[in-house]
Short mmCIF file of C-alpha atoms in Angstrom, two decimals:
data_model
loop_
_atom_site.label_atom_id
_atom_site.label_comp_id
_atom_site.label_asym_id
_atom_site.label_seq_id
_atom_site.Cartn_x
_atom_site.Cartn_y
_atom_site.Cartn_z
CA UNK I 1131 263.96 -56.21 49.05
CA UNK I 1132 265.12 -58.33 51.86
CA UNK I 1133 267.85 -60.85 51.15
CA UNK I 1134 266.44 -64.29 50.80
CA UNK I 1135 267.30 -65.92 54.13
CA UNK I 1136 266.92 -69.51 53.05
CA UNK I 1137 268.01 -70.57 49.73
CA UNK I 1138 267.56 -74.40 49.17
CA UNK I 1139 270.15 -74.40 46.72
CA UNK I 1140 272.64 -72.83 48.97
CA UNK I 1141 271.94 -75.09 51.96
CA UNK I 1142 272.39 -78.09 49.68
CA UNK I 1143 275.69 -76.77 48.60
CA UNK I 1144 276.90 -76.24 52.18
CA UNK I 1145 275.76 -79.73 53.06
CA UNK I 1146 277.70 -81.02 50.25
CA UNK I 1147 280.83 -79.04 51.20
CA UNK I 1148 280.42 -80.12 54.58
CA UNK I 1149 280.38 -83.81 53.61
CA UNK I 1150 283.25 -83.40 51.56
CA UNK I 1151 285.17 -81.48 54.15
CA UNK I 1152 284.30 -83.90 57.16
CA UNK I 1153 285.34 -86.87 54.89
CA UNK I 1154 288.74 -85.02 54.39
CA UNK I 1155 289.37 -83.64 57.58
CA UNK I 1156 287.07 -84.71 60.11
CA UNK I 1157 284.58 -82.81 61.94
CA UNK I 1158 287.07 -81.26 64.39
CA UNK I 1159 289.66 -80.76 61.59
CA UNK I 1160 286.88 -78.72 59.55
CA UNK I 1161 286.00 -75.02 60.17
CA UNK I 1162 282.71 -73.48 59.09
CA UNK I 1163 285.00 -70.50 57.67
CA UNK I 1164 286.39 -72.93 54.98
CA UNK I 1165 282.83 -74.36 54.30
CA UNK I 1166 281.43 -71.01 53.61
CA UNK I 1167 284.40 -70.08 51.53
CA UNK I 1168 284.11 -72.73 48.98
CA UNK I 1169 280.20 -72.07 48.75
CA UNK I 1170 280.92 -68.52 48.60
CA UNK I 1171 278.58 -67.21 51.22
CA UNK I 1172 279.31 -64.86 54.05
CA UNK I 1173 280.08 -66.59 57.25
CA UNK I 1174 276.91 -64.86 58.81
CA UNK I 1175 274.62 -66.23 56.45
CA UNK I 1176 275.70 -69.87 57.54
CA UNK I 1177 273.71 -69.40 60.63
CA UNK I 1178 270.41 -68.73 58.65
CA UNK I 1179 270.72 -72.26 57.59
CA UNK I 1180 272.27 -74.04 60.74
CA UNK I 1181 271.92 -72.74 64.18
CA UNK I 1182 275.51 -74.58 65.18
CA UNK I 1183 278.47 -76.49 63.80
CA UNK I 1184 277.00 -79.46 65.80
CA UNK I 1185 273.54 -79.08 64.20
CA UNK I 1186 275.50 -78.64 60.81
CA UNK I 1187 277.25 -81.99 61.45
CA UNK I 1188 273.98 -83.93 62.03
CA UNK I 1189 272.45 -82.47 59.04
CA UNK I 1190 275.31 -83.36 57.07
CA UNK I 1191 275.22 -86.99 58.61
CA UNK I 1192 271.47 -87.05 57.38
CA UNK I 1193 272.36 -85.64 53.92
CA UNK I 1194 275.14 -88.30 53.47
CA UNK I 1195 272.63 -91.08 54.78
CA UNK I 1196 270.00 -89.80 52.02
CA UNK I 1197 272.68 -90.10 49.44
CA UNK I 1198 273.43 -93.66 50.21
CA UNK I 1199 269.76 -94.83 50.09
CA UNK I 1200 269.44 -92.96 46.91
CA UNK I 1201 272.36 -94.78 45.28
CA UNK I 1202 270.80 -98.07 46.59
CA UNK I 1203 267.64 -96.94 44.87
CA UNK I 1204 269.62 -96.59 41.63
CA UNK I 1205 271.41 -100.06 42.35
CA UNK I 1206 268.22 -101.62 42.62
CA UNK I 1207 266.81 -99.92 39.57
CA UNK I 1208 269.79 -101.03 37.68
CA UNK I 1209 270.10 -104.83 38.98
CA UNK I 1210 268.02 -108.00 38.06
CA UNK I 1211 268.02 -109.01 41.71
CA UNK I 1212 268.81 -107.72 45.28
CA UNK I 1213 272.21 -109.75 45.51
CA UNK I 1214 273.12 -107.87 42.21
CA UNK I 1215 271.99 -104.68 43.62
CA UNK I 1216 274.16 -105.01 46.73
CA UNK I 1217 276.99 -105.80 44.58
CA UNK I 1218 276.44 -102.55 42.43
CA UNK I 1219 276.00 -100.52 45.33
CA UNK I 1220 279.24 -101.76 46.85
CA UNK I 1221 281.12 -101.55 43.73
CA UNK I 1222 280.12 -97.67 43.08
CA UNK I 1223 281.30 -96.95 46.61
CA UNK I 1224 284.66 -98.78 45.63
CA UNK I 1225 284.86 -96.48 42.89
CA UNK I 1226 284.57 -93.42 44.75
CA UNK I 1227 287.19 -94.60 47.36
CA UNK I 1228 289.60 -95.36 44.67
CA UNK I 1229 289.02 -92.11 43.05
CA UNK I 1230 289.67 -90.55 46.43
CA UNK I 1231 292.76 -92.60 46.78
CA UNK I 1232 291.33 -94.62 49.66
CA UNK I 1233 291.12 -91.46 52.08
CA UNK I 1234 287.93 -90.34 53.16
CA UNK I 1235 285.87 -93.74 53.31
CA UNK I 1236 282.49 -93.61 55.24
CA UNK I 1237 281.24 -90.57 56.82
CA UNK I 1238 279.18 -92.67 59.14
CA UNK I 1239 282.12 -94.70 60.50
CA UNK I 1240 284.38 -91.62 60.56
CA UNK I 1241 281.96 -89.55 62.64
CA UNK I 1242 280.93 -92.45 64.64
CA UNK I 1243 284.40 -92.65 65.87
CA UNK I 1244 284.68 -88.98 66.67
CA UNK I 1245 281.37 -87.68 67.56
CA UNK I 1246 279.89 -89.90 70.19
CA UNK I 1247 279.73 -87.35 72.91
CA UNK I 1248 277.34 -84.87 70.58
CA UNK I 1249 273.83 -85.81 71.12
CA UNK I 1250 272.48 -84.57 67.89
CA UNK I 1251 275.20 -85.85 65.87
CA UNK I 1252 275.20 -89.41 67.65
CA UNK I 1253 271.37 -89.45 67.12
CA UNK I 1254 271.84 -88.59 63.58
CA UNK I 1255 274.30 -91.49 63.09
CA UNK I 1256 272.38 -94.01 64.96
CA UNK I 1257 269.58 -93.27 62.54
CA UNK I 1258 271.64 -93.52 59.52
CA UNK I 1259 272.96 -96.83 60.46
CA UNK I 1260 269.55 -98.15 60.91
CA UNK I 1261 268.09 -96.85 58.01
CA UNK I 1262 270.83 -98.63 56.00
CA UNK I 1263 270.63 -101.85 57.95
CA UNK I 1264 266.86 -101.70 57.41
CA UNK I 1265 267.31 -101.23 53.60
CA UNK I 1266 269.82 -104.15 53.49
CA UNK I 1267 267.44 -106.02 55.53
CA UNK I 1268 264.63 -105.65 53.12
CA UNK I 1269 267.00 -106.46 50.21
CA UNK I 1270 268.32 -109.90 51.92
CA UNK I 1271 264.80 -110.79 52.73
CA UNK I 1272 263.65 -110.66 49.14
CA UNK I 1273 266.84 -112.53 48.24
CA UNK I 1274 265.88 -115.07 50.76
CA UNK I 1275 262.61 -115.41 48.75
CA UNK I 1276 264.26 -115.67 45.59
CA UNK I 1277 266.40 -118.63 46.93
CA UNK I 1278 269.75 -116.66 46.63
CA UNK I 1279 270.49 -116.45 50.15
CA UNK I 1280 270.39 -118.72 53.22
CA UNK I 1281 266.99 -118.88 55.12
CA UNK I 1282 268.45 -120.62 58.34
CA UNK I 1283 269.61 -117.03 59.72
CA UNK I 1284 267.07 -113.84 59.95
CA UNK I 1285 267.72 -111.18 57.26
CA UNK I 1286 268.18 -108.81 59.96
CA UNK I 1287 271.19 -110.77 61.44
CA UNK I 1288 272.77 -111.00 57.80
CA UNK I 1289 272.05 -107.37 57.34
CA UNK I 1290 273.91 -106.20 60.65
CA UNK I 1291 276.81 -108.76 59.78
CA UNK I 1292 276.99 -106.98 56.43
CA UNK I 1293 277.06 -103.37 57.67
CA UNK I 1294 279.46 -104.13 60.61
CA UNK I 1295 282.10 -106.05 58.27
CA UNK I 1296 281.81 -103.47 55.59
CA UNK I 1297 282.30 -100.65 57.96
CA UNK I 1298 285.21 -102.35 59.40
CA UNK I 1299 286.83 -103.22 56.13
CA UNK I 1300 286.47 -99.49 55.13
CA UNK I 1301 288.74 -98.72 58.00
CA UNK I 1302 291.14 -101.08 57.06
CA UNK I 1303 291.10 -100.10 53.15
CA UNK I 1304 292.21 -96.78 54.47
CA UNK I 1305 295.16 -97.85 56.33
CA UNK I 1306 296.12 -100.37 53.78
CA UNK I 1307 295.30 -98.07 50.73
CA UNK I 1308 293.84 -100.72 49.02
CA UNK I 1309 290.48 -102.11 48.06
CA UNK I 1310 291.40 -105.47 48.84
CA UNK I 1311 289.82 -105.73 52.36
CA UNK I 1312 286.32 -104.51 50.77
CA UNK I 1313 286.71 -107.19 47.92
CA UNK I 1314 287.55 -109.86 50.60
CA UNK I 1315 284.84 -108.73 52.87
CA UNK I 1316 282.29 -109.11 49.99
CA UNK I 1317 283.52 -112.20 48.96
CA UNK I 1318 283.06 -113.80 52.09
CA UNK I 1319 279.70 -112.54 52.76
CA UNK I 1320 278.00 -112.23 49.36
CA UNK I 1321 279.96 -115.22 48.03
CA UNK I 1322 280.43 -117.29 50.93
CA UNK I 1323 278.50 -117.31 54.26
CA UNK I 1324 275.33 -115.59 52.90
CA UNK I 1325 274.63 -118.33 50.07
CA UNK I 1326 271.91 -120.78 50.65
CA UNK F 1064 324.46 -83.77 86.93
CA UNK F 1065 322.63 -83.30 83.74
CA UNK F 1066 318.86 -84.13 83.89
CA UNK F 1067 317.99 -87.60 82.63
CA UNK F 1068 316.72 -87.01 79.05
CA UNK F 1069 314.72 -90.29 78.49
CA UNK F 1070 313.12 -91.71 81.41
CA UNK F 1071 311.25 -95.08 80.27
CA UNK F 1072 308.69 -94.32 82.98
CA UNK F 1073 307.81 -90.86 81.76
CA UNK F 1074 307.82 -92.20 78.19
CA UNK F 1075 305.42 -94.98 79.09
CA UNK F 1076 303.21 -92.54 81.24
CA UNK F 1077 303.23 -90.10 78.16
CA UNK F 1078 301.86 -92.71 75.78
CA UNK F 1079 299.15 -93.87 78.51
CA UNK F 1080 297.79 -90.24 78.57
CA UNK F 1081 298.18 -90.09 74.71
CA UNK F 1082 296.16 -93.16 74.23
CA UNK F 1083 293.50 -91.98 76.64
CA UNK F 1084 293.24 -88.45 75.25
CA UNK F 1085 293.37 -89.85 71.59
CA UNK F 1086 290.52 -92.18 72.75
CA UNK F 1087 288.46 -89.56 74.29
CA UNK F 1088 289.21 -86.52 72.02
CA UNK F 1089 290.58 -87.89 68.77
CA UNK F 1090 294.08 -87.28 67.44
CA UNK F 1091 293.12 -83.70 66.03
CA UNK F 1092 291.32 -82.83 69.22
CA UNK F 1093 294.10 -83.42 71.40
CA UNK F 1094 296.97 -80.85 72.47
CA UNK F 1095 300.41 -81.86 73.29
CA UNK F 1096 299.87 -79.31 75.91
CA UNK F 1097 297.23 -81.29 78.05
CA UNK F 1098 299.03 -84.56 77.75
CA UNK F 1099 302.15 -83.14 79.10
CA UNK F 1100 300.19 -81.42 81.84
CA UNK F 1101 298.77 -84.51 83.06
CA UNK F 1102 301.85 -86.26 83.13
CA UNK F 1103 303.49 -83.22 84.99
CA UNK F 1104 306.48 -82.76 82.71
CA UNK F 1105 307.52 -79.81 80.92
CA UNK F 1106 306.40 -79.40 77.26
CA UNK F 1107 309.94 -78.97 76.10
CA UNK F 1108 310.82 -82.35 77.75
CA UNK F 1109 308.12 -84.00 75.53
CA UNK F 1110 310.17 -83.73 72.65
CA UNK F 1111 313.03 -85.74 74.13
CA UNK F 1112 310.76 -88.65 73.98
CA UNK F 1113 309.00 -88.01 70.60
CA UNK F 1114 310.17 -85.92 67.54
CA UNK F 1115 306.52 -84.81 66.57
CA UNK F 1116 302.96 -85.17 67.31
CA UNK F 1117 302.65 -87.15 64.61
CA UNK F 1118 305.13 -89.55 65.77
CA UNK F 1119 303.63 -89.51 69.27
CA UNK F 1120 300.56 -90.77 67.43
CA UNK F 1121 302.27 -93.55 65.50
CA UNK F 1122 303.92 -94.68 68.98
CA UNK F 1123 300.62 -94.44 70.65
CA UNK F 1124 299.19 -96.76 68.30
CA UNK F 1125 301.93 -99.35 68.69
CA UNK F 1126 301.56 -98.97 72.47
CA UNK F 1127 297.72 -99.66 72.18
CA UNK F 1128 298.39 -102.51 69.84
CA UNK F 1129 301.14 -104.34 72.30
CA UNK F 1130 298.39 -103.80 75.26
CA UNK F 1131 295.76 -105.38 73.06
CA UNK F 1132 298.18 -108.37 72.34
CA UNK F 1133 298.94 -108.51 76.27
CA UNK F 1134 295.53 -108.88 76.85
CA UNK F 1135 294.94 -111.83 74.43
CA UNK F 1136 298.06 -113.43 76.09
CA UNK F 1137 296.17 -113.03 79.42
CA UNK F 1138 292.92 -114.56 78.16
CA UNK F 1139 294.63 -117.39 76.41
CA UNK F 1140 296.26 -118.05 79.85
CA UNK F 1141 293.00 -117.90 81.64
CA UNK F 1142 291.17 -119.90 79.27
CA UNK F 1143 290.74 -123.68 78.31
CA UNK F 1144 290.48 -123.17 74.61
CA UNK F 1145 291.00 -120.60 72.00
CA UNK F 1146 287.31 -119.84 71.50
CA UNK F 1147 286.97 -119.31 75.06
CA UNK F 1148 289.89 -117.14 75.05
CA UNK F 1149 288.55 -114.93 72.23
CA UNK F 1150 285.33 -114.54 74.15
CA UNK F 1151 287.39 -113.60 77.58
CA UNK F 1152 289.28 -111.28 75.52
CA UNK F 1153 286.36 -109.32 73.82
CA UNK F 1154 284.31 -109.47 77.25
CA UNK F 1155 287.16 -107.64 79.06
CA UNK F 1156 286.98 -105.09 76.11
CA UNK F 1157 283.32 -104.75 76.53
CA UNK F 1158 283.73 -104.13 80.39
CA UNK F 1159 286.05 -101.16 79.58
CA UNK F 1160 283.70 -99.68 76.93
CA UNK F 1161 281.01 -99.91 79.62
CA UNK F 1162 282.75 -98.19 82.16
CA UNK F 1163 283.56 -95.70 79.70
CA UNK F 1164 279.88 -95.12 79.06
CA UNK F 1165 280.29 -96.56 75.62
CA UNK F 1166 282.71 -93.81 74.55
CA UNK F 1167 286.26 -94.19 73.14
CA UNK F 1168 285.84 -97.34 71.68
CA UNK F 1169 288.74 -98.88 69.47
CA UNK F 1170 291.86 -96.57 69.03
CA UNK F 1171 292.78 -98.39 65.94
CA UNK F 1172 289.23 -97.69 64.42
CA UNK F 1173 289.02 -93.99 65.50
CA UNK F 1174 292.45 -93.27 64.30
CA UNK F 1175 291.94 -95.07 61.29
CA UNK F 1176 289.03 -92.74 60.56
CA UNK F 1177 290.96 -89.79 61.11
CA UNK F 1178 294.70 -90.31 60.09
CA UNK F 1179 294.66 -91.94 56.89
CA UNK F 1180 296.80 -89.10 55.33
CA UNK F 1181 299.73 -89.44 57.92
CA UNK F 1182 301.96 -92.20 56.71
CA UNK F 1183 303.76 -92.73 60.14
CA UNK F 1184 300.22 -93.28 61.59
CA UNK F 1185 298.76 -95.11 58.69
CA UNK F 1186 301.62 -97.53 58.84
CA UNK F 1187 301.36 -98.15 62.56
CA UNK F 1188 297.72 -98.76 62.27
CA UNK F 1189 298.11 -100.99 59.16
CA UNK F 1190 300.66 -103.11 61.57
CA UNK F 1191 298.43 -103.02 64.47
CA UNK F 1192 295.48 -104.42 62.20
CA UNK F 1193 297.89 -107.32 60.97
CA UNK F 1194 299.20 -108.04 64.26
CA UNK F 1195 295.74 -108.41 65.62
CA UNK F 1196 294.45 -110.36 62.59
CA UNK F 1197 297.60 -112.86 62.63
CA UNK F 1198 296.81 -113.44 66.45
CA UNK F 1199 293.23 -114.23 65.90
CA UNK F 1200 294.33 -116.58 62.89
CA UNK F 1201 296.64 -118.36 65.03
CA UNK F 1202 293.93 -118.93 67.67
CA UNK F 1203 291.34 -119.85 65.19
CA UNK F 1204 293.40 -122.42 63.33
CA UNK F 1205 294.18 -123.98 66.74
CA UNK F 1206 290.45 -124.08 67.48
CA UNK F 1207 289.82 -125.79 64.18
CA UNK F 1208 292.43 -128.32 65.11
CA UNK F 1209 290.22 -128.97 68.45
CA UNK F 1210 287.05 -129.08 66.36
CA UNK F 1211 285.51 -125.99 67.82
CA UNK F 1212 285.63 -123.93 64.43
CA UNK F 1213 284.54 -124.97 61.13
CA UNK F 1214 287.29 -125.88 58.82
CA UNK F 1215 285.77 -125.06 55.46
CA UNK F 1216 286.88 -121.70 55.40
CA UNK F 1217 290.48 -120.57 55.93
CA UNK F 1218 291.44 -119.19 59.48
CA UNK F 1219 292.82 -116.15 58.02
CA UNK F 1220 289.46 -115.43 56.39
CA UNK F 1221 287.60 -116.15 59.61
CA UNK F 1222 290.17 -113.79 61.37
CA UNK F 1223 289.35 -110.86 59.06
CA UNK F 1224 285.84 -111.36 59.21
CA UNK F 1225 285.92 -111.39 62.80
CA UNK F 1226 288.15 -108.27 63.08
CA UNK F 1227 286.22 -106.15 60.44
CA UNK F 1228 282.87 -106.98 62.12
CA UNK F 1229 284.12 -106.20 65.47
CA UNK F 1230 285.37 -102.77 64.54
CA UNK F 1231 282.00 -102.01 62.87
CA UNK F 1232 280.21 -103.14 65.79
CA UNK F 1233 282.35 -100.91 67.87
CA UNK F 1234 281.41 -97.93 65.99
CA UNK F 1235 277.82 -99.01 66.35
CA UNK F 1236 277.86 -99.51 69.85
CA UNK F 1237 279.30 -95.79 70.13
CA UNK F 1238 276.46 -94.27 68.44
CA UNK F 1239 273.94 -96.73 70.05
CA UNK F 1240 275.25 -96.34 73.54
CA UNK F 1241 274.71 -99.98 74.04
CA UNK F 1242 276.91 -103.36 74.01
CA UNK F 1243 274.16 -104.93 72.02
CA UNK F 1244 275.91 -104.62 68.54
CA UNK F 1245 278.93 -106.29 70.09
CA UNK F 1246 277.06 -109.04 71.74
CA UNK F 1247 275.22 -109.55 68.52
CA UNK F 1248 278.31 -109.80 66.63
CA UNK F 1249 279.98 -112.33 68.69
CA UNK F 1250 276.87 -114.46 68.88
CA UNK F 1251 276.66 -114.35 65.07
CA UNK F 1252 280.10 -115.28 64.66
CA UNK F 1253 281.52 -117.42 67.50
CA UNK F 1254 278.25 -119.04 68.10
CA UNK F 1255 276.98 -118.97 64.64
CA UNK F 1256 278.76 -118.92 61.37
CA UNK F 1257 282.34 -120.21 62.90
CA UNK F 1258 280.70 -123.21 64.27
CA UNK F 1259 281.81 -126.49 62.84
#
C-alpha cells in the first residue's frame, strides 16, 4: 500500500510546531529540519504538505490567525457583553505571554517585521490583520449599541486603534519583560478613550 | 606607524550600514561579512569596534534611537508648536518609508520582535523606547500648556498611546504596502482623541 501522502493530523502538527518555532526564533531563524524533527516526520514528506518554506510561513500565519479568532469565539461565549469578551480575550493572551516569560509575543507583529518582502507571507499577514480588525469592529459596534462604547467615533476606527496599540504594546512587553505596557494599553482604551 | 585601531568615521559607517542591513534583512538575516564589505574594511578590524555581533546590534539600536531624537530636534526647530513638530517628525518618517517602498519600517519594532532574548539588545531597545516616549511626553505636556492637547489625561499616557499605536501602524504599513495605516493612526490621535 502506498504511504498516505497527506495526513491532516501531521499537517496540523507541522503548523503548530511552525508557529511555535517562528514565535521563538523568527522565520529566518527557523529551519524546516528542526520543525520536521519535532513532529518526527522525514524532511522529504514535509513537501507533501507545503511546497516551500515560504508557503509554510504563509500557512502558519493563517493557522495562527484562525486560532486567534477561535479564541475570540470562546471569549464571546464566556462573556456577558462584547467589552468583557475583549477583556477576556486579551487576558488569555497575557497569560500565555507571561508563561512564555514575555518572549514570542504576537506572530503577526513579528513576521510583519520580518517578512514584508515575501508576497505570500505579506498577503497572509494582511488578511490576518484584516480578519482581527473586522472581528474587533463587529464586537465594538455591538458594544456601541449596548451603550458600552462611545458612538462619536466609528467602530472601525476604534478597532484599528485597538489593534495598532495592542501590537505596539506587545513589542514593548517583550523589551520590558512586563505585562505593564499591555495593561496600560487596555486601561487607556477600554476603560478610557473608548468609554461613552 | 601602527594602524589606527578606532577611526570614529569607520565606526559610524559600520553603524549606518548595520542599521540599513538590519532594517532590510533583520538581525539574524544579516551577516557581519556583508556589513564590512559595504564599508570596505577587513572583517578582523570590525572587532576593533564591536566585541560581538550582539553588541553591534545593541550599538546599532542606540545609533538609530539617537538619529530619531535628532530628527525630533530638527522638527521642533522647524515648527511653530509641539503638535506641528510631531506631525513634521512623522511626515519625515513616512517619506522615508515610501522611498523604501514600505519595507524596513521601524528598527525598534523589528528588532523588538526578533531580539527579546538578547539582554544587551533588549536593554538597548527598552532604553530607545523610553527615550522616545519621554521626548513625546515632554512635547505633549508643552502642547497641553499651549491648549493644543486635552489635559484630562496625563501627557505620559498620551505619549505611550502615540508610540504604541504608531509602532503597530508601522507593521500594518509594511504588510499593506501603504501609508494609510499611519495616516489613519495620526488622524485619530493628533486630530481626534488628543484634541482638547
